[in-house]
CSV table of N, CA and C in Angstrom, one decimal:
chain,number,residue,atom,x,y,z
U,1,MET,N,247.1,15.6,161.4
U,1,MET,CA,246.8,14.2,161.3
U,1,MET,C,245.6,13.7,160.3
U,2,ALA,N,246.1,12.7,159.4
U,2,ALA,CA,245.1,12.2,158.4
U,2,ALA,C,244.0,11.6,159.0
U,3,ARG,N,242.7,11.6,158.3
U,3,ARG,CA,241.7,11.1,158.9
U,3,ARG,C,241.5,9.7,158.1
U,4,LYS,N,241.1,8.5,158.8
U,4,LYS,CA,241.0,7.3,158.1
U,4,LYS,C,239.6,6.8,158.5
U,5,ASN,N,238.9,6.3,157.4
U,5,ASN,CA,237.4,5.7,157.8
U,5,ASN,C,237.6,4.3,157.5
U,6,VAL,N,237.3,3.4,158.2
U,6,VAL,CA,237.1,2.0,158.1
U,6,VAL,C,235.8,1.7,158.6
U,7,CYS,N,235.0,0.7,157.8
U,7,CYS,CA,233.7,0.5,158.3
U,7,CYS,C,233.9,-1.3,158.5
U,8,LEU,N,233.4,-1.7,159.6
U,8,LEU,CA,233.3,-3.3,159.9
U,8,LEU,C,231.8,-3.6,160.1
U,9,PHE,N,231.4,-4.7,159.7
U,9,PHE,CA,230.1,-5.4,160.1
U,9,PHE,C,230.4,-6.6,160.8
U,10,THR,N,229.6,-6.7,161.9
U,10,THR,CA,229.6,-8.0,162.6
U,10,THR,C,228.9,-8.9,162.3
U,11,LEU,N,228.9,-10.1,162.8
U,11,LEU,CA,227.8,-11.2,162.6
U,11,LEU,C,226.5,-10.8,162.7
U,12,PHE,N,226.4,-10.0,163.7
U,12,PHE,CA,225.1,-9.5,164.3
U,12,PHE,C,224.6,-8.1,163.4
U,13,THR,N,225.2,-7.8,162.4
U,13,THR,CA,225.1,-6.6,161.7
U,13,THR,C,225.2,-5.2,162.4
U,14,ALA,N,225.7,-5.4,163.5
U,14,ALA,CA,225.9,-4.0,164.2
U,14,ALA,C,227.1,-3.5,163.3
U,15,ALA,N,227.0,-2.2,162.8
U,15,ALA,CA,228.1,-1.5,162.2
U,15,ALA,C,228.9,-0.9,163.0
U,16,LEU,N,230.2,-0.9,162.8
U,16,LEU,CA,231.2,0.1,163.4
U,16,LEU,C,231.9,0.7,162.7
U,17,MET,N,232.0,2.0,162.6
U,17,MET,CA,233.0,2.7,162.1
U,17,MET,C,234.0,3.4,163.0
U,18,MET,N,235.1,3.4,162.5
U,18,MET,CA,236.5,3.9,163.3
U,18,MET,C,236.5,5.2,162.4
U,19,LEU,N,236.6,6.6,163.1
U,19,LEU,CA,236.9,7.8,162.4
U,19,LEU,C,238.2,8.5,163.0
U,20,GLY,N,239.1,8.7,162.3
U,20,GLY,CA,240.2,9.4,162.8
U,20,GLY,C,240.8,8.7,163.7
U,21,CYS,N,241.7,7.9,163.2
U,21,CYS,CA,242.9,7.0,163.8
U,21,CYS,C,244.1,8.0,164.4
U,22,SER,N,244.9,7.6,165.4
U,22,SER,CA,245.5,8.4,165.9
U,22,SER,C,247.0,8.6,165.1
U,23,GLY,N,247.3,7.5,164.1
U,23,GLY,CA,248.3,7.6,163.3
U,23,GLY,C,249.5,7.3,163.8
U,24,GLY,N,249.8,6.5,165.0
U,24,GLY,CA,250.9,6.2,165.5
U,24,GLY,C,251.7,5.2,164.8
U,25,SER,N,252.8,5.0,164.8
U,25,SER,CA,253.7,4.3,164.1
U,25,SER,C,253.8,2.9,164.6
U,26,GLN,N,253.0,2.4,165.4
U,26,GLN,CA,253.1,1.0,165.8
U,26,GLN,C,252.2,0.2,164.9
U,27,PRO,N,252.4,-1.2,164.7
U,27,PRO,CA,251.3,-2.0,163.7
U,27,PRO,C,250.2,-1.9,164.4
U,28,ALA,N,249.2,-2.2,163.5
U,28,ALA,CA,247.5,-2.3,164.1
U,28,ALA,C,247.5,-3.9,163.9
U,29,THR,N,248.3,-4.6,164.8
U,29,THR,CA,247.8,-6.0,165.1
U,29,THR,C,248.4,-6.3,166.5
U,30,GLY,N,247.7,-7.2,167.0
U,30,GLY,CA,247.9,-8.0,168.4
U,30,GLY,C,247.6,-7.0,169.4
U,31,VAL,N,247.8,-7.3,170.7
U,31,VAL,CA,247.3,-6.7,171.9
U,31,VAL,C,248.8,-6.0,172.4
U,32,ARG,N,248.8,-4.9,172.9
U,32,ARG,CA,250.0,-4.2,173.8
U,32,ARG,C,249.3,-3.3,174.6
U,33,PRO,N,250.0,-3.5,175.8
U,33,PRO,CA,249.6,-2.6,177.1
U,33,PRO,C,249.8,-1.2,176.7
U,34,VAL,N,249.1,-0.2,177.2
U,34,VAL,CA,249.3,1.1,176.7
U,34,VAL,C,249.2,2.3,178.2
U,35,ALA,N,249.6,3.3,177.7
U,35,ALA,CA,249.7,4.2,179.0
U,35,ALA,C,248.5,4.4,179.6
U,36,SER,N,248.7,4.5,181.0
U,36,SER,CA,247.3,4.8,181.9
U,36,SER,C,246.6,6.3,181.3
U,37,GLY,N,245.5,6.5,181.4
U,37,GLY,CA,245.0,7.6,180.9
U,37,GLY,C,244.6,7.6,179.3
U,38,ARG,N,244.7,6.4,179.1
U,38,ARG,CA,244.4,6.4,177.6
U,38,ARG,C,243.0,6.6,177.1
U,39,ARG,N,242.4,7.4,176.4
U,39,ARG,CA,240.8,7.6,176.3
U,39,ARG,C,240.6,7.4,175.0
U,40,LEU,N,239.3,6.7,174.8
U,40,LEU,CA,238.7,6.5,173.6
U,40,LEU,C,237.4,7.1,173.7
U,41,SER,N,236.7,7.4,172.7
U,41,SER,CA,235.7,8.0,172.7
U,41,SER,C,234.5,7.0,171.7
U,42,VAL,N,233.3,6.9,172.2
U,42,VAL,CA,232.4,6.0,171.4
U,42,VAL,C,231.1,6.7,171.2
U,43,GLU,N,230.5,6.8,170.0
U,43,GLU,CA,229.1,7.4,169.9
U,43,GLU,C,228.4,6.2,169.6
U,44,VAL,N,227.2,6.2,170.3
U,44,VAL,CA,226.5,4.9,170.0
U,44,VAL,C,224.9,5.6,169.5
U,45,GLU,N,224.7,5.1,168.1
U,45,GLU,CA,223.3,5.4,167.3
U,45,GLU,C,222.5,4.1,167.5
U,46,ASN,N,221.4,4.5,168.4
U,46,ASN,CA,220.4,3.3,168.6
U,46,ASN,C,219.4,3.5,167.5
U,47,GLN,N,219.3,2.6,166.6
U,47,GLN,CA,217.8,2.7,165.6
U,47,GLN,C,217.1,1.6,166.1
U,48,ASN,N,217.3,0.9,167.0
U,48,ASN,CA,216.4,-0.1,167.3
U,48,ASN,C,215.4,0.3,168.3
U,49,PHE,N,214.2,-0.5,168.3
U,49,PHE,CA,213.3,0.1,169.5
U,49,PHE,C,213.3,-0.2,170.7
U,50,TYR,N,214.5,-0.9,171.2
U,50,TYR,CA,214.9,-1.3,172.5
U,50,TYR,C,215.8,-0.8,173.0
U,51,ASP,N,215.8,-0.2,174.4
U,51,ASP,CA,216.9,0.4,174.8
U,51,ASP,C,218.1,-0.8,175.0
U,52,ALA,N,219.3,-0.2,175.0
U,52,ALA,CA,220.4,-1.2,175.1
U,52,ALA,C,221.4,-0.4,176.1
U,53,THR,N,222.0,-1.4,176.9
U,53,THR,CA,222.9,-1.2,177.7
U,53,THR,C,224.6,-1.5,177.1
U,54,ILE,N,225.3,-0.6,177.0
U,54,ILE,CA,226.5,-0.8,176.3
U,54,ILE,C,227.5,-1.2,177.2
U,55,TYR,N,228.5,-2.2,176.9
U,55,TYR,CA,229.6,-2.5,177.6
U,55,TYR,C,230.7,-2.4,176.7
U,56,ALA,N,232.1,-1.9,177.3
U,56,ALA,CA,233.4,-2.5,176.4
U,56,ALA,C,233.7,-3.9,176.8
U,57,TYR,N,234.1,-4.6,175.8
U,57,TYR,CA,234.3,-6.1,176.3
U,57,TYR,C,235.8,-6.5,175.6
U,58,ASP,N,236.4,-7.5,176.6
U,58,ASP,CA,237.8,-7.8,176.0
U,58,ASP,C,238.0,-9.1,176.9
U,59,GLN,N,238.3,-10.3,176.4
U,59,GLN,CA,238.6,-11.4,177.0
U,59,GLN,C,237.7,-11.7,178.3
U,60,GLY,N,236.4,-11.7,178.3
U,60,GLY,CA,235.6,-12.1,179.7
U,60,GLY,C,235.7,-11.1,180.5
U,61,SER,N,236.1,-9.9,180.0
U,61,SER,CA,236.1,-8.7,181.2
U,61,SER,C,235.4,-7.6,180.3
U,62,ARG,N,234.5,-7.1,181.1
U,62,ARG,CA,233.5,-6.0,180.7
U,62,ARG,C,233.4,-4.7,181.4
U,63,LYS,N,233.1,-3.9,180.8
U,63,LYS,CA,233.3,-2.2,181.4
U,63,LYS,C,232.0,-1.6,181.1
U,64,ARG,N,230.9,-1.5,182.0
U,64,ARG,CA,229.7,-0.8,181.3
U,64,ARG,C,229.8,0.6,181.2
U,65,LEU,N,229.3,1.0,179.9
U,65,LEU,CA,229.6,2.3,179.6
U,65,LEU,C,228.1,3.2,179.9
U,66,GLY,N,227.3,2.4,179.5
U,66,GLY,CA,225.9,3.2,180.1
U,66,GLY,C,224.7,2.8,179.0
U,67,ILE,N,223.6,3.5,179.0
U,67,ILE,CA,222.3,3.0,178.3
U,67,ILE,C,222.1,4.2,177.3
U,68,VAL,N,221.6,3.5,176.3
U,68,VAL,CA,221.4,4.3,174.9
U,68,VAL,C,219.7,3.8,175.0
U,69,ASP,N,218.9,5.0,174.9
U,69,ASP,CA,217.5,5.0,174.7
U,69,ASP,C,217.3,4.5,173.2
U,70,SER,N,216.0,3.8,173.1
U,70,SER,CA,215.6,3.3,171.9
U,70,SER,C,215.4,4.6,170.8
U,71,GLU,N,215.8,4.2,169.7
U,71,GLU,CA,215.9,5.3,168.8
U,71,GLU,C,216.6,6.7,169.2
U,72,GLY,N,217.5,6.5,169.9
U,72,GLY,CA,218.3,7.6,170.3
U,72,GLY,C,219.9,7.3,170.2
U,73,SER,N,220.7,8.3,170.6
U,73,SER,CA,222.1,8.5,170.4
U,73,SER,C,222.8,9.0,171.6
U,74,ARG,N,224.0,8.2,172.0
U,74,ARG,CA,224.7,8.8,173.3
U,74,ARG,C,226.0,8.6,173.3
U,75,SER,N,226.9,9.5,173.7
U,75,SER,CA,228.2,9.7,173.7
U,75,SER,C,228.8,9.0,174.7
U,76,PHE,N,230.2,8.3,175.0
U,76,PHE,CA,231.0,7.9,175.9
U,76,PHE,C,232.5,8.1,175.9
U,77,THR,N,233.0,8.5,176.9
U,77,THR,CA,234.5,8.6,176.9
U,77,THR,C,235.0,7.6,178.0
U,78,PHE,N,236.1,6.8,177.7
U,78,PHE,CA,236.6,5.9,178.8
U,78,PHE,C,237.7,5.5,178.7
U,79,SER,N,238.6,5.0,179.7
U,79,SER,CA,240.1,4.5,179.4
U,79,SER,C,239.8,3.0,179.0
U,80,TRP,N,240.6,2.6,178.0
U,80,TRP,CA,240.9,1.1,177.6
U,80,TRP,C,242.2,0.7,177.8
U,81,THR,N,242.6,-0.4,178.1
U,81,THR,CA,244.1,-0.7,178.4
U,81,THR,C,244.9,-1.9,177.7
U,82,THR,N,243.8,-1.9,176.5
U,82,THR,CA,244.5,-3.1,175.5
U,82,THR,C,244.2,-2.4,174.3
U,83,GLY,N,244.6,-3.0,173.1
U,83,GLY,CA,244.2,-2.6,171.7
U,83,GLY,C,243.2,-3.1,171.2
U,84,ASN,N,242.7,-4.3,171.5
U,84,ASN,CA,241.5,-5.1,171.1
U,84,ASN,C,240.1,-4.6,171.8
U,85,LEU,N,239.1,-4.2,171.3
U,85,LEU,CA,237.8,-3.6,171.9
U,85,LEU,C,236.7,-4.6,171.0
U,86,ARG,N,235.6,-4.9,171.9
U,86,ARG,CA,234.5,-5.3,171.5
U,86,ARG,C,233.6,-4.7,172.1
U,87,PHE,N,232.3,-4.7,171.8
U,87,PHE,CA,231.1,-4.1,172.2
U,87,PHE,C,230.1,-5.0,172.5
U,88,LEU,N,229.9,-5.3,173.9
U,88,LEU,CA,228.6,-6.2,174.3
U,88,LEU,C,227.4,-5.4,174.2
U,89,VAL,N,226.4,-5.6,173.6
U,89,VAL,CA,224.9,-4.6,173.5
U,89,VAL,C,224.1,-5.5,174.2
U,90,ASP,N,223.4,-5.0,175.3
U,90,ASP,CA,222.3,-5.9,175.9
U,90,ASP,C,221.0,-5.0,175.7
U,91,PHE,N,220.3,-5.7,174.6
U,91,PHE,CA,218.8,-5.2,174.5
U,91,PHE,C,217.8,-5.5,175.5
U,92,PHE,N,217.4,-4.8,176.4
U,92,PHE,CA,216.5,-4.9,177.5
U,92,PHE,C,215.3,-6.0,177.1
U,93,ALA,N,215.5,-7.0,178.0
U,93,ALA,CA,214.7,-8.3,177.7
U,93,ALA,C,214.7,-9.2,176.5
U,94,ASN,N,215.8,-8.7,176.0
U,94,ASN,CA,215.9,-9.5,174.4
U,94,ASN,C,217.1,-10.5,174.4
U,95,GLY,N,218.3,-10.1,175.3
U,95,GLY,CA,219.4,-10.8,175.1
U,95,GLY,C,220.4,-9.8,174.8
U,96,CYS,N,221.6,-10.4,174.0
U,96,CYS,CA,222.9,-9.6,174.0
U,96,CYS,C,223.6,-10.1,172.7
U,97,ILE,N,224.2,-9.1,172.0
U,97,ILE,CA,225.1,-9.2,171.0
U,97,ILE,C,226.6,-9.0,171.3
U,98,LEU,N,227.3,-9.3,170.6
U,98,LEU,CA,228.8,-9.1,170.7
U,98,LEU,C,229.4,-9.0,169.4
U,99,THR,N,230.1,-7.8,169.4
U,99,THR,CA,230.6,-7.2,168.3
U,99,THR,C,231.9,-7.9,167.7
U,100,ASP,N,232.6,-8.1,166.7
U,100,ASP,CA,233.7,-8.6,166.5
U,100,ASP,C,234.9,-7.7,167.2
U,101,PRO,N,236.1,-8.0,167.1
U,101,PRO,CA,237.0,-7.4,167.8
U,101,PRO,C,237.4,-6.2,166.8
U,102,LEU,N,237.9,-4.9,167.4
U,102,LEU,CA,238.4,-3.9,166.7
U,102,LEU,C,239.4,-3.4,167.1
U,103,PHE,N,240.9,-3.1,166.5
U,103,PHE,CA,241.8,-2.7,167.1
U,103,PHE,C,241.7,-1.1,167.3
U,104,VAL,N,241.9,-0.8,168.4
U,104,VAL,CA,242.0,0.9,168.6
U,104,VAL,C,243.1,1.4,169.5
U,105,GLU,N,243.4,2.5,169.0
U,105,GLU,CA,244.4,3.5,169.7
U,105,GLU,C,244.1,4.8,170.3
U,106,SER,N,244.8,5.3,171.1
U,106,SER,CA,244.4,6.4,172.0
U,106,SER,C,244.1,7.5,171.2
U,107,GLY,N,242.8,8.2,171.5
U,107,GLY,CA,242.1,9.3,170.8
U,107,GLY,C,241.3,9.0,169.6
U,108,ASP,N,241.0,7.6,169.4
U,108,ASP,CA,240.2,7.2,168.4
U,108,ASP,C,238.8,7.4,168.8
U,109,ASP,N,238.1,7.9,167.7
U,109,ASP,CA,236.6,8.2,167.7
U,109,ASP,C,235.8,7.0,167.2
U,110,ILE,N,235.0,6.3,167.9
U,110,ILE,CA,234.3,5.2,167.2
U,110,ILE,C,232.5,5.4,167.0
U,111,LEU,N,232.4,5.3,166.1
U,111,LEU,CA,230.6,5.3,165.9
U,111,LEU,C,230.1,3.9,165.9
U,112,VAL,N,229.5,3.3,166.8
U,112,VAL,CA,228.6,2.2,166.7
U,112,VAL,C,227.1,2.5,166.6
U,113,VAL,N,226.8,1.8,165.6
U,113,VAL,CA,225.3,2.0,164.8
U,113,VAL,C,224.5,0.7,165.0
U,114,LEU,N,223.7,0.7,166.0
U,114,LEU,CA,222.6,-0.3,166.5
U,114,LEU,C,221.3,-0.5,165.3
U,115,GLN,N,221.2,-1.4,164.3
U,115,GLN,CA,220.5,-1.2,163.4
U,115,GLN,C,219.2,-1.9,164.0
U,116,PRO,N,217.8,-1.5,163.3
U,116,PRO,CA,216.7,-2.0,163.4
U,116,PRO,C,216.5,-3.4,163.9
U,117,GLN,N,217.0,-4.2,163.1
U,117,GLN,CA,216.9,-5.5,162.9
U,117,GLN,C,218.0,-6.4,164.1
U,118,ASP,N,218.9,-5.6,164.7
U,118,ASP,CA,219.9,-6.4,165.3
U,118,ASP,C,219.2,-7.2,166.7
U,119,PHE,N,218.3,-6.6,167.2
U,119,PHE,CA,217.7,-7.4,168.4
U,119,PHE,C,217.4,-8.9,167.9
U,120,ARG,N,217.2,-9.3,166.6
U,120,ARG,CA,216.7,-10.3,166.2
U,120,ARG,C,217.9,-11.3,166.6
U,121,MET,N,218.9,-11.0,166.4
U,121,MET,CA,220.0,-11.7,166.7
U,121,MET,C,220.6,-11.9,168.1
U,122,ALA,N,220.0,-11.3,169.0
U,122,ALA,CA,220.5,-11.4,170.6
U,122,ALA,C,220.0,-12.7,171.3
U,123,SER,N,221.0,-13.0,172.1
U,123,SER,CA,220.8,-14.2,172.9
U,123,SER,C,221.1,-14.2,174.2
U,124,GLN,N,220.3,-14.6,175.3
U,124,GLN,CA,220.6,-14.4,176.7
U,124,GLN,C,222.0,-15.2,177.0
U,125,ASP,N,222.4,-16.3,176.1
U,125,ASP,CA,223.7,-16.9,176.3
U,125,ASP,C,224.7,-16.1,176.3
U,126,VAL,N,224.8,-15.1,175.3
U,126,VAL,CA,225.8,-14.2,175.1
U,126,VAL,C,225.8,-13.4,176.1
U,127,CYS,N,224.8,-12.7,176.9
U,127,CYS,CA,224.8,-11.9,178.2
U,127,CYS,C,225.6,-12.7,179.1
U,128,ASN,N,225.8,-13.9,179.2
U,128,ASN,CA,226.6,-14.8,180.4
U,128,ASN,C,228.0,-14.9,180.2
U,129,ILE,N,228.6,-14.5,179.1
U,129,ILE,CA,229.9,-14.6,178.7
U,129,ILE,C,230.8,-13.7,179.7
């Protein structure tokens, strides 16, 4: 399988990099149902000095992945039922940021880098979406 690298930057400067797409023949647009047991892997590198709780998010629904300590990293594997994925990042006592949507396929490995200044864009209003 060919390895493809794509780098996206959100309005909140959280960098996302998708490494190694699954290479399916379906178009990479729109939302489509997926087979049960579809797993994604995400590694979160927190360069911030605030701990962060990470959620997988889509259209008002969130799934808690876990906590990443300040200046630490952690990997998560989880099932995802649609093609679009966003991450809701809750910086403890500072508010939340929401990444732009990213189309994902089964088997994708995603790297989320929380940059040191990202907490400055966090808002309590975003935490309530």
